[in-house]
Short mmCIF file of C-alpha atoms and ligand atoms in Angstrom, two decimals:
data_model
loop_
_atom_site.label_atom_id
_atom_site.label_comp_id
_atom_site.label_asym_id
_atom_site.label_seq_id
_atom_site.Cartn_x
_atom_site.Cartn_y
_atom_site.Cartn_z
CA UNK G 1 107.93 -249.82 -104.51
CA UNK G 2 107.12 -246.38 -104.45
CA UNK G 3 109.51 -243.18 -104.15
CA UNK G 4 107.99 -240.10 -102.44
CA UNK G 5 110.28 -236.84 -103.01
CA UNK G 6 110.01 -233.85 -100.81
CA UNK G 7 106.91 -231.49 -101.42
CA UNK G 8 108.93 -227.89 -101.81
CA UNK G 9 105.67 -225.85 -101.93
CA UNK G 10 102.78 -225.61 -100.17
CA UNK G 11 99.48 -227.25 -101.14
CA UNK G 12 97.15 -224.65 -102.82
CA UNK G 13 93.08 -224.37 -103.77
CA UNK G 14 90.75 -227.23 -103.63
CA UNK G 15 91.13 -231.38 -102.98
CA UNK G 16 87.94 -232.98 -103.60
CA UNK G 17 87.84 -236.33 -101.40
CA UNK G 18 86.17 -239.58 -101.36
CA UNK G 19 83.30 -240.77 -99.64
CA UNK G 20 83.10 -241.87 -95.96
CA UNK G 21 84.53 -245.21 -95.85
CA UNK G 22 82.22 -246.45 -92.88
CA UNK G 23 79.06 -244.43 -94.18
CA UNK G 24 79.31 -246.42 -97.61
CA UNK G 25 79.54 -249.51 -95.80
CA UNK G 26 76.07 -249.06 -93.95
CA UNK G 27 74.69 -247.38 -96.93
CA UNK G 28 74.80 -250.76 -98.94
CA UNK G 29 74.02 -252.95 -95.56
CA UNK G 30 70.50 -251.02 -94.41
CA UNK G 31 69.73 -250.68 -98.57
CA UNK G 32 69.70 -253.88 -98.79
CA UNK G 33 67.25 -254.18 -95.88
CA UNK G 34 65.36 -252.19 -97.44
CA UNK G 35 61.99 -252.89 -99.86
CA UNK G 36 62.67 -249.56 -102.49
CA UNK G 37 65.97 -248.92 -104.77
CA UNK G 38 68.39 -246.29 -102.87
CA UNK G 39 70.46 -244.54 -105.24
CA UNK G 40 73.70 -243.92 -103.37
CA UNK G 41 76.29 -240.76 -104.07
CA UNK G 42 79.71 -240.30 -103.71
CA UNK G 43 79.79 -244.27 -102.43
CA UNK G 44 83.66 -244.99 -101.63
CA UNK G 45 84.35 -247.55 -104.63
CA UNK G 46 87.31 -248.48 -101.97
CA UNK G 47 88.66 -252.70 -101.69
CA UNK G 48 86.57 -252.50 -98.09
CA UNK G 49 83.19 -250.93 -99.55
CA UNK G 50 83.60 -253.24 -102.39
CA UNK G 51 83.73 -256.32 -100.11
CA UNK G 52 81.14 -255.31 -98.74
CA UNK G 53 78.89 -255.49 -102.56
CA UNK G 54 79.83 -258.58 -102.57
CA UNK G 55 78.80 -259.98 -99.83
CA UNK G 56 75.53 -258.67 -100.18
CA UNK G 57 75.45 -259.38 -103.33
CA UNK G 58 75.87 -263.21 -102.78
CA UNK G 59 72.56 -262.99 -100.18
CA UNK G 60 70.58 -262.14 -103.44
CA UNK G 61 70.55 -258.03 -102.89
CA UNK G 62 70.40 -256.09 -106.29
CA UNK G 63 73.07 -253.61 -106.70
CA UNK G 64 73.79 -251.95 -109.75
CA UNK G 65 76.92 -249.77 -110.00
CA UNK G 66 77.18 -246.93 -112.04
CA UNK G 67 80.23 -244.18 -112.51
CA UNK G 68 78.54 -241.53 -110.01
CA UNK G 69 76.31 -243.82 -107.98
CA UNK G 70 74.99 -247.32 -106.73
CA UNK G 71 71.71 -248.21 -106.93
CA UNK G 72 70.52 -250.96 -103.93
CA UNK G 73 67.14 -252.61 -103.92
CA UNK G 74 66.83 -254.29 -101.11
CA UNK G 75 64.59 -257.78 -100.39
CA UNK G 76 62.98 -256.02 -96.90
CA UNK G 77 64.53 -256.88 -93.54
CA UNK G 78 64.06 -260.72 -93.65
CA UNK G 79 64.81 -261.36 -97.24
CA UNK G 80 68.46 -262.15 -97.77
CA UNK G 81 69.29 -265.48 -99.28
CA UNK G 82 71.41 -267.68 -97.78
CA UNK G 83 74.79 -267.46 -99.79
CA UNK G 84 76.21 -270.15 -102.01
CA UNK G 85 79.65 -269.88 -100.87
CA UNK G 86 81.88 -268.33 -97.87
CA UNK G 87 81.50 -264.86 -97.70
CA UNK G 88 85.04 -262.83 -98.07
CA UNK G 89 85.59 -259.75 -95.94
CA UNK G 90 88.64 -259.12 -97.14
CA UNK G 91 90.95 -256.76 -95.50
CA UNK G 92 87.55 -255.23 -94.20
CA UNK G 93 87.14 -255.59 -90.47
CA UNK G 94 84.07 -253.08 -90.93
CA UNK G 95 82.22 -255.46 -93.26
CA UNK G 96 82.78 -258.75 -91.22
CA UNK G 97 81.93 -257.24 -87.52
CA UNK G 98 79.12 -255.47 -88.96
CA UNK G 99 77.87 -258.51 -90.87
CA UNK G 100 78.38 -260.76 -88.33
CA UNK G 101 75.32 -258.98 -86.07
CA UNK G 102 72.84 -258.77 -89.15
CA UNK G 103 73.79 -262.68 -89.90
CA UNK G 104 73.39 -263.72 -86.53
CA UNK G 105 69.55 -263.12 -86.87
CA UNK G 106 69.19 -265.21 -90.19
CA UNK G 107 67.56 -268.46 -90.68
CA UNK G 108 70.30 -270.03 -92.98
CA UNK G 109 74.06 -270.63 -92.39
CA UNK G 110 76.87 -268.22 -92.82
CA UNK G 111 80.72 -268.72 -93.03
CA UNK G 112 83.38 -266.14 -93.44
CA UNK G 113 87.15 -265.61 -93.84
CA UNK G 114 89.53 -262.89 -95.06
CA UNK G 115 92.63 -262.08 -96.12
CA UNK G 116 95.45 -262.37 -93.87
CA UNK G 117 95.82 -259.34 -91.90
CA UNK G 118 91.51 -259.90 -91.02
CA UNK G 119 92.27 -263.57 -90.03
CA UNK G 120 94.99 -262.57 -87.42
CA UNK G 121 92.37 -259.51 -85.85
CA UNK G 122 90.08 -260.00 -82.74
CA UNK G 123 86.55 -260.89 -83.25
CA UNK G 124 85.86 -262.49 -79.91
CA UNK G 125 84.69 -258.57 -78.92
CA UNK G 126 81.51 -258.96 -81.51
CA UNK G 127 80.98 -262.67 -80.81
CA UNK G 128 80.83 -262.17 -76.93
CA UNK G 129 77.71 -260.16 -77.21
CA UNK G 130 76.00 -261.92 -79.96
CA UNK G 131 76.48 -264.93 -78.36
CA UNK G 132 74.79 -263.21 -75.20
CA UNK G 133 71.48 -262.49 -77.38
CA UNK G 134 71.15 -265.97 -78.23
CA UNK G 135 73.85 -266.55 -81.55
CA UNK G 136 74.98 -269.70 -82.34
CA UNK G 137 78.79 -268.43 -83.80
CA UNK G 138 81.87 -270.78 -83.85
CA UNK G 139 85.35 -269.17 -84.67
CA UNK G 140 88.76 -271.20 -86.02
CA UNK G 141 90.23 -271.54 -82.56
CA UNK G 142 89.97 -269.96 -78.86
CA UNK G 143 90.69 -266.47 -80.09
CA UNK G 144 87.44 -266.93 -82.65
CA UNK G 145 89.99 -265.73 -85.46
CA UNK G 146 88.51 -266.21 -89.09
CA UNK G 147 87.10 -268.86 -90.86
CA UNK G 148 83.66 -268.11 -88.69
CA UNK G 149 80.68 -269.93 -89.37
CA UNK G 150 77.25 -268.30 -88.20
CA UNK G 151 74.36 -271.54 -87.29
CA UNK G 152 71.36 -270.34 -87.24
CA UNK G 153 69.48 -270.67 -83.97
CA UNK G 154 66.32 -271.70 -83.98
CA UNK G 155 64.90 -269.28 -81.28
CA UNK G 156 64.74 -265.29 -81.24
CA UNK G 157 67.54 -263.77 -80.62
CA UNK G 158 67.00 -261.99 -77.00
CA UNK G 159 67.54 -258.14 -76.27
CA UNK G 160 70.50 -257.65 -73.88
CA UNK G 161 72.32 -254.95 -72.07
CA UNK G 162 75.70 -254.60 -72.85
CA UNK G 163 78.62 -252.77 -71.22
CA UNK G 164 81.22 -252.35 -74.00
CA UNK G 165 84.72 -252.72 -72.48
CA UNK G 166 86.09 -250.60 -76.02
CA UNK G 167 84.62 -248.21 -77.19
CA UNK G 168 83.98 -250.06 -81.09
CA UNK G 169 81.99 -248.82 -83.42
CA UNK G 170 82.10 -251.87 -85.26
CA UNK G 171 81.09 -254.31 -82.21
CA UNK G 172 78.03 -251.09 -81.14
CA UNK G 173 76.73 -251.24 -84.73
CA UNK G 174 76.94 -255.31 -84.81
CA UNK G 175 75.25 -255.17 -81.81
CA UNK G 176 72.90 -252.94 -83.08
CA UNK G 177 72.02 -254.82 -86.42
CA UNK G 178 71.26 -258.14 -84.45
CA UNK G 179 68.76 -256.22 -82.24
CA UNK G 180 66.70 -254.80 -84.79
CA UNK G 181 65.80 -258.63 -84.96
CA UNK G 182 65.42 -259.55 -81.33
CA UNK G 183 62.57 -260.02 -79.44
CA UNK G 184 62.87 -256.73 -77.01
CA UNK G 185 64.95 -253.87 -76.64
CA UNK G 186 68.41 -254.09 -76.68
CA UNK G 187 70.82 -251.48 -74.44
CA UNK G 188 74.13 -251.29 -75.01
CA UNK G 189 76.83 -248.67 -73.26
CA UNK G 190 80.03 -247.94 -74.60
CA UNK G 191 82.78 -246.21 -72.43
CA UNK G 192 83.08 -243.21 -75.11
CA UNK G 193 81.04 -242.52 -77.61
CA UNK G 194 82.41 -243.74 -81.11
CA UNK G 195 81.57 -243.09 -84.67
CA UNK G 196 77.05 -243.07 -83.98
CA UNK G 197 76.56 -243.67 -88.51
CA UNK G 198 74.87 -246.52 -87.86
CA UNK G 199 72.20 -245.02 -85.06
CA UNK G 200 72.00 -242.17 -87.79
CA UNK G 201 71.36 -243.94 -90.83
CA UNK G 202 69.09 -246.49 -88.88
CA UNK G 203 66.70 -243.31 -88.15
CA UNK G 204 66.73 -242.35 -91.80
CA UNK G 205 65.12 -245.80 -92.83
CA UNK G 206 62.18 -245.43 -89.86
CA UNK G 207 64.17 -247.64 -86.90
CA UNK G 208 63.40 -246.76 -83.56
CA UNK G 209 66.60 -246.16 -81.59
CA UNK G 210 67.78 -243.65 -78.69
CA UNK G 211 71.36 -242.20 -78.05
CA UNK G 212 71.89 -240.27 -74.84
CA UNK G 213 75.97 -239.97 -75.04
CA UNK G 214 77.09 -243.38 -74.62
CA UNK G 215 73.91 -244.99 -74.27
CA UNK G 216 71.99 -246.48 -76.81
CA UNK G 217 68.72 -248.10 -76.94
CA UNK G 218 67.49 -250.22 -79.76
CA UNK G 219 64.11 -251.22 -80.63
CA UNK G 220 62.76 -254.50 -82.68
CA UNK G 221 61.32 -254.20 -85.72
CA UNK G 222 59.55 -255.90 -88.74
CA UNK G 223 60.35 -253.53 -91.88
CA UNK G 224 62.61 -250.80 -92.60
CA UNK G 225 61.53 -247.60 -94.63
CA UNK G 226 64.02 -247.18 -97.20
CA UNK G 227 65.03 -243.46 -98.54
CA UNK G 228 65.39 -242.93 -102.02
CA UNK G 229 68.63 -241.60 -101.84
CA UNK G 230 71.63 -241.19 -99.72
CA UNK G 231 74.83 -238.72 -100.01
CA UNK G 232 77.70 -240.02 -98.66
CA UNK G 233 80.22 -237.12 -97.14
CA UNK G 234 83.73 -236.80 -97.98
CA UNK G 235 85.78 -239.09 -95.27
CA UNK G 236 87.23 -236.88 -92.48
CA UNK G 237 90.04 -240.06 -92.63
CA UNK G 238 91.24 -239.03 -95.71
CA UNK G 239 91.11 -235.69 -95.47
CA UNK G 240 93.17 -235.84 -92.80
CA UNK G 241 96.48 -236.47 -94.90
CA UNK G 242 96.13 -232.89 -96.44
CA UNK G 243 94.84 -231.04 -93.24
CA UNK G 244 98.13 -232.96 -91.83
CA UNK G 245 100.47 -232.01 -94.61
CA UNK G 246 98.41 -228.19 -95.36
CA UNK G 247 99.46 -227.32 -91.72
CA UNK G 248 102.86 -228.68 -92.12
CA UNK G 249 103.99 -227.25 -95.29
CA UNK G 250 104.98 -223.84 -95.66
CA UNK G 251 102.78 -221.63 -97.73
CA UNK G 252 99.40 -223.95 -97.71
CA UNK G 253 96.01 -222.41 -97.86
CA UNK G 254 93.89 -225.43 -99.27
CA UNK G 255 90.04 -225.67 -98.69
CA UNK G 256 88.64 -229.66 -98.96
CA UNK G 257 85.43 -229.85 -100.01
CA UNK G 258 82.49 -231.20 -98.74
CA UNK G 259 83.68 -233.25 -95.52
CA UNK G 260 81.54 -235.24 -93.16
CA UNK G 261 82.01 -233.11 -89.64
CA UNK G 262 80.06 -235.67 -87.46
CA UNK G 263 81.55 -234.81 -84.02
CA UNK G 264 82.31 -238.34 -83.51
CA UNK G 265 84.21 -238.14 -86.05
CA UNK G 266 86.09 -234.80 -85.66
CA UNK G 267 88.38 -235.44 -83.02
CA UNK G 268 91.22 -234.31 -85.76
CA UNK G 269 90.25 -230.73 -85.62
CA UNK G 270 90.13 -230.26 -82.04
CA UNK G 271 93.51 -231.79 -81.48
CA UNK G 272 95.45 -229.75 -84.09
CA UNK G 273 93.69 -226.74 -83.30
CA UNK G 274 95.04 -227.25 -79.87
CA UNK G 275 98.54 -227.73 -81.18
CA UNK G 276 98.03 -224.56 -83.06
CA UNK G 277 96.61 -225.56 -86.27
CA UNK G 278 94.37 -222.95 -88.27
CA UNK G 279 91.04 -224.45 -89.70
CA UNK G 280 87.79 -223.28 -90.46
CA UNK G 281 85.04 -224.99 -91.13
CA UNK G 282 82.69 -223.15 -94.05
CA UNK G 283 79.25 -224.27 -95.75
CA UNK G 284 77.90 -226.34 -92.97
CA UNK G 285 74.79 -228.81 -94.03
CA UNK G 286 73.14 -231.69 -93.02
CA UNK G 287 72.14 -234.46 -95.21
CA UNK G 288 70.41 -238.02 -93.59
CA UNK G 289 71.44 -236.95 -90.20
CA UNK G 290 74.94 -236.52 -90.87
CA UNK G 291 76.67 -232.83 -90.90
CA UNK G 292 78.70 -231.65 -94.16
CA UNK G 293 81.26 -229.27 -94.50
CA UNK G 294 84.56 -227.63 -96.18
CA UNK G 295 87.43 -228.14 -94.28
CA UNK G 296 89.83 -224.58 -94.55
CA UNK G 297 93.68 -224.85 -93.82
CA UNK G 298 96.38 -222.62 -93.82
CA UNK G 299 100.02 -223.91 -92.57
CA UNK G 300 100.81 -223.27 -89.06
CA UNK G 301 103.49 -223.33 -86.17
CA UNK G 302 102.24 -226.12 -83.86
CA UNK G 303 103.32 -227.04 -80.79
CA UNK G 304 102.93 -230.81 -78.43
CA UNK G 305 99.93 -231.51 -76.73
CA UNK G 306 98.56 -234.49 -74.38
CA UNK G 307 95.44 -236.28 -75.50
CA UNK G 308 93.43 -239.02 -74.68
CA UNK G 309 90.50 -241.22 -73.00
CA UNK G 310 87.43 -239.42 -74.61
CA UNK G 311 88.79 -238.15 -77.47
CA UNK G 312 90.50 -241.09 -78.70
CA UNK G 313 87.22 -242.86 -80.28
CA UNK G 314 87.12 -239.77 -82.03
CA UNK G 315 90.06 -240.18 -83.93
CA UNK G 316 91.49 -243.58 -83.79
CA UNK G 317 91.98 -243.85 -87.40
CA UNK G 318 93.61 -240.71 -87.86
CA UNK G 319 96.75 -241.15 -85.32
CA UNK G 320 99.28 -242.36 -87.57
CA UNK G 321 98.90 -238.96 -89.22
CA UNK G 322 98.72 -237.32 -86.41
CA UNK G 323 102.08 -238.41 -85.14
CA UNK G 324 103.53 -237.14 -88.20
CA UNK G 325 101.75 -233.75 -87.24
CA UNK G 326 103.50 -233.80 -83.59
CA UNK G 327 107.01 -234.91 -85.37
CA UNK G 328 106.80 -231.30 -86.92
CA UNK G 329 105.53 -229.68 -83.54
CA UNK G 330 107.45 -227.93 -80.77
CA UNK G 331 107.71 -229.79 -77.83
CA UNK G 332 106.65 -233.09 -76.91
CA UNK G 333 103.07 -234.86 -77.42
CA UNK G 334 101.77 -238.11 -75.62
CA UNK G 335 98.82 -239.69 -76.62
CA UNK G 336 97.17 -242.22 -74.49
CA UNK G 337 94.75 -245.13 -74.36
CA UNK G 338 95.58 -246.23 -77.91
CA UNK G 339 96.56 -249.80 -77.24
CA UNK G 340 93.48 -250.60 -79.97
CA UNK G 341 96.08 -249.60 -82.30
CA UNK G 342 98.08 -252.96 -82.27
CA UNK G 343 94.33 -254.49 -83.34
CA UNK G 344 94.15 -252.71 -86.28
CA UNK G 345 95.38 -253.56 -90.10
CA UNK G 346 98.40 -253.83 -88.21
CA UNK G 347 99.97 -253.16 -85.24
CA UNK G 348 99.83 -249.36 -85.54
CA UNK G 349 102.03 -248.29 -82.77
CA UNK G 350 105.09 -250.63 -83.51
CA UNK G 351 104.69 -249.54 -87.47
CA UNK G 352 104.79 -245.96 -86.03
CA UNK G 353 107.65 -246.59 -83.60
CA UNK G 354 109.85 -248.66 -86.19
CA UNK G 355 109.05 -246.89 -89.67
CA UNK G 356 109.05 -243.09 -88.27
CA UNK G 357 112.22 -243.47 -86.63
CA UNK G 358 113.81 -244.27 -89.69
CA UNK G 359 112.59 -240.46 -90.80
CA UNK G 360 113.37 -239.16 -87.52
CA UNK G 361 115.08 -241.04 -85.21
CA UNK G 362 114.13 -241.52 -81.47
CA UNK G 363 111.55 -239.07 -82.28
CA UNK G 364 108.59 -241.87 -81.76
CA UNK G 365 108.31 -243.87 -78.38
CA UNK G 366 105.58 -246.40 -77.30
CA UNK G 367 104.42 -248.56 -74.43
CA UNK G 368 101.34 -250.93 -74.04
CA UNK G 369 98.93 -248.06 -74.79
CA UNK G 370 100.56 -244.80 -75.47
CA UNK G 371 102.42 -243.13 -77.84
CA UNK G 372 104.99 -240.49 -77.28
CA UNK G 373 106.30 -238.00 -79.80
CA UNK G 374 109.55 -236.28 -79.79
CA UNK G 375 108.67 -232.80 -81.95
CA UNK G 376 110.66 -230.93 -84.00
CA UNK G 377 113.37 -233.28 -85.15
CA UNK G 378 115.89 -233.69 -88.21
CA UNK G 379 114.57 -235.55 -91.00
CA UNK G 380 116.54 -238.37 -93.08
CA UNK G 381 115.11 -239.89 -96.20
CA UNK G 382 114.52 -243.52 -95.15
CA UNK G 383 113.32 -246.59 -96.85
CA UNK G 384 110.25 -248.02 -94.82
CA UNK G 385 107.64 -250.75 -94.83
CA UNK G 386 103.57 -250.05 -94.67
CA UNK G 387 102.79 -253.07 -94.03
CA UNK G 388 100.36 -253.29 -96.10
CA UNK G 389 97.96 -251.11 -94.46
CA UNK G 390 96.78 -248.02 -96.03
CA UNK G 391 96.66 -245.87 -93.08
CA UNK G 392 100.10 -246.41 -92.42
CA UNK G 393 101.17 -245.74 -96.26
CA UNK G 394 99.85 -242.51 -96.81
CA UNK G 395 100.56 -241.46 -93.71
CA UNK G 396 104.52 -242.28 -94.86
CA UNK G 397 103.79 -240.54 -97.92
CA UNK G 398 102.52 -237.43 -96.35
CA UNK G 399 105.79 -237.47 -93.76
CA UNK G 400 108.10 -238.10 -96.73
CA UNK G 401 106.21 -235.37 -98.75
CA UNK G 402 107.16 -233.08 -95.54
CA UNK G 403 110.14 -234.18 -94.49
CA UNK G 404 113.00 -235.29 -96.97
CA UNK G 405 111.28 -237.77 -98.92
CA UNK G 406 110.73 -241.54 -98.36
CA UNK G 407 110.21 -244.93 -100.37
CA UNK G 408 107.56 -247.86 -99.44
CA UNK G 409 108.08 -251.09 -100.28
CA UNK G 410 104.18 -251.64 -100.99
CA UNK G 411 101.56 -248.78 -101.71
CA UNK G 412 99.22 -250.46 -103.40
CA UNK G 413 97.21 -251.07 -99.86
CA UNK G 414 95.80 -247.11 -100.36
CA UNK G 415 93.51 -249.09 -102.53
CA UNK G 416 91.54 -249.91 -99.14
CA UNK G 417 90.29 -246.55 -98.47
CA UNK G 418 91.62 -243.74 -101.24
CA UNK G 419 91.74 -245.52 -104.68
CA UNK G 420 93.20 -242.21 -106.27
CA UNK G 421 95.55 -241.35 -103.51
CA UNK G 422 98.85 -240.77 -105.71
CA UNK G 423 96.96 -238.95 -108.44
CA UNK G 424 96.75 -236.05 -106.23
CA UNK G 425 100.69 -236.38 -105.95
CA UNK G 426 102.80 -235.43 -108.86
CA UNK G 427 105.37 -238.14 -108.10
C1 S3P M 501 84.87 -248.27 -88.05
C2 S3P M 501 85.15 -248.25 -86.71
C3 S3P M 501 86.52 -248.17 -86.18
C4 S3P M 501 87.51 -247.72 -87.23
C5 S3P M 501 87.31 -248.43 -88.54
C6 S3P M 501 85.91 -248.18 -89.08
C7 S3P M 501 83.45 -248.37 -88.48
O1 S3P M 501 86.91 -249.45 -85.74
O2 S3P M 501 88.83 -247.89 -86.77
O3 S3P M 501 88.25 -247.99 -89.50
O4 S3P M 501 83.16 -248.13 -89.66
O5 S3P M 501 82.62 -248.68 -87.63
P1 S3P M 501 86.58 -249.97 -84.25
O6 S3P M 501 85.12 -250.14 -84.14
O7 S3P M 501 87.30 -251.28 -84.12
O8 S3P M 501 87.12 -248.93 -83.32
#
């Protein structure tokens, strides 16, 4: 259990933040499809990233972790090893849907599973399409839920053109992985662009592939180029609690340092800046493709705005802390088209609904695909579940922080995506 008191000041200088969950993820995978060692920086030693190790690691890819960097040397495009065992995603949905693409193109035989809250989540959206290219993949039941065994097929796979009905990164980039094996080019068109780290980091290592908004063309090929090094950016996710609780709390003026600002990425900023929210964006550089930054906030008054369609891709992860936001804004604010919450760790918008009204009550409202915020409310103390999912812990902790405090009955989840979460918290 963990007890959360209220944060009577506001949050002042500098928050250093760790790396880009999803960029250390395809760091490792296209390393290890590499032929050269990649020396990796500011890698997020997160649960996720670290399932991730090990799964490569059990296809016979090298990777050697040290306390400011991992060092990958990959076996070249066809040389992973067929694994030993079942591969564990974990709580990972990034490392299985991911995986499952690059392991539908192998000659040897693949099974995976995961820990509870993986084997309950959707996978028939990855297998669909692979399947389509020419996969052989076989799920637990007619929902294709985890244990999943990949059988190798003995032809190529075949290039495809696929309409996404979500807009996924994860099923895109799965996609994506299994066409740089097939045997022509492979289209695929989302209905909003999501998170493009994959298409970026695939041009980095040499791969041919073309994104015109929500298109995306990818080419075969027989060898990726390795880089010697990539620099993973701070993860807009988690600097989201403290541009969340910096605008919130009175007296803030906190700069985060070096942020990853891909705009499929940013959706965060525009939608508190439209509720009010003062942030500047300072130092701007690119590294592999992907755009750095500091992240400036002072607090602000916000008030409700609607959001949706378009920009949800661009912040899917960040809503639960974006609710809390809107419970401290004027007015009302409805976001739509999130039903892809209740696919997530957890159902996200019944955790929001039942947890938040326990801080504020009737404050939080949701139907199949929207979520409805009540601003400006009173705030109890309240006792509330995360789930286990670390989205929905810290953004408790950053609403009990604001509000009047709050206890969770499990917080070591944060463990998933922000290791060091608490030490930034003087509780
Ligand atoms: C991710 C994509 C998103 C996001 C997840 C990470 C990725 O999932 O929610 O945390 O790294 O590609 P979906 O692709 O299911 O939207």
């Amino acid at each position: 259990m963990k007890k959360i008191l209220p944060l009577n000041r506001g949050l002042q200088g500098n928050i250093t933040i760790p790396g880009d969950k999803s960029i250390s993820h395809r760091s490792i995978m296209l390393s290890s499809l590499g032929n050269t060692p990649v020396e990796i920086t500011n890698f997020l030693k997160g649960a996720d990233c670290l399932s991730t190790i090990a799964c490569m690691r059990a296809m016979g890819v090298k990777i050697e972790e040290y306390n400011d960097k991992i060092l990958v040397t990959g076996n070249g495009l066809t040389g992973l090893a067929e694994p030993n065992n079942i591969l564990d995603a974990g709580n990972s949905g990034t490392t299985l849907r991911l995986l499952l693409g690059l392991l539908s193109a192998q000659k040897f035989l693949t099974t995976f599973t995961g820990d509870d809250s993986l084997r309950r989540r959707p996978m028939g959206r990855v297998i669909k399409p692979l399947k389509m290219m020419g996969a052989n993949i076989v799920g637990r039941n007619q929902n294709n839920n985890l244990p999943i065994t990949i059988i190798p097929s003995a032809e190529k796979l075949r290039g495809i053109t696929y309409k996404m009905p979500v807009a996924s990164a994860q099923v895109k980039s799965a996609i994506i992985l299994a066409g740089l094996y097939a045997e022509d080019v492979t289209t695929i068109i989302e209905p909003y662009p999501s998170r493009d780290h994959t298409e970026k980091m695939l041009s980095a290592f040499g791969a041919k592939i073309n994104k015109s908004h929500n298109e995306i063309k990818v080419y075969p090929t027989d060898n990726l180029i390795a880089p010697d090094k990539i620099e993973v950016p701070g993860d807009i996710s988690s600097a989201a609690y403290w541009i969340v609780l910096a605008t919130i709390l009175k007296g803030s003026d906190v700069t985060i340092k070096n942020v990853g600002i891909n705009e499929t990425r940013t959706g965060i900023i525009d939608v508190l800046r439209s509720m009010g929210a003062e942030i500047d964006l300072v130092n701007e550089r690119v590294s592999g493709g992907e755009l750095f930054a500091d992240i400036h906030v002072v607090n602000s008054e916000l008030r409700g705005t609607t959001f949706g369609g378009e920009m949800i891709p661009r912040l899917i992860d960040e809503i639960p802390v974006i609710a809390v936001a809107a419970a401290f804004a004027e007015g009302d604010t409805i976001i739509k088209d999130v039903g892809e919450l209740r696919v997530k760790e957890t159902d996200r918008l019944k955790a929001i609904v039942d947890e938040y009204n326990k801080i504020a009550a009737g404050a939080f409202e949701a139907n199949a695909d929207s979520l409805i915020i009540h601003g400006n409310r009173n705030f109890n103390f309240a006792e509330c579940k995360t789930y286990d999912d670390h989205r929905m812990a810290m953004s408790l902790t950053i609403f009990g922080a604001a509000a009047n405090g709050v206890s969770l009955d499990n917080d070591d989840c944060v463990k998933i995506s922000y290791p060091d979460f608490y030490d930034k918290f003087y509780f």
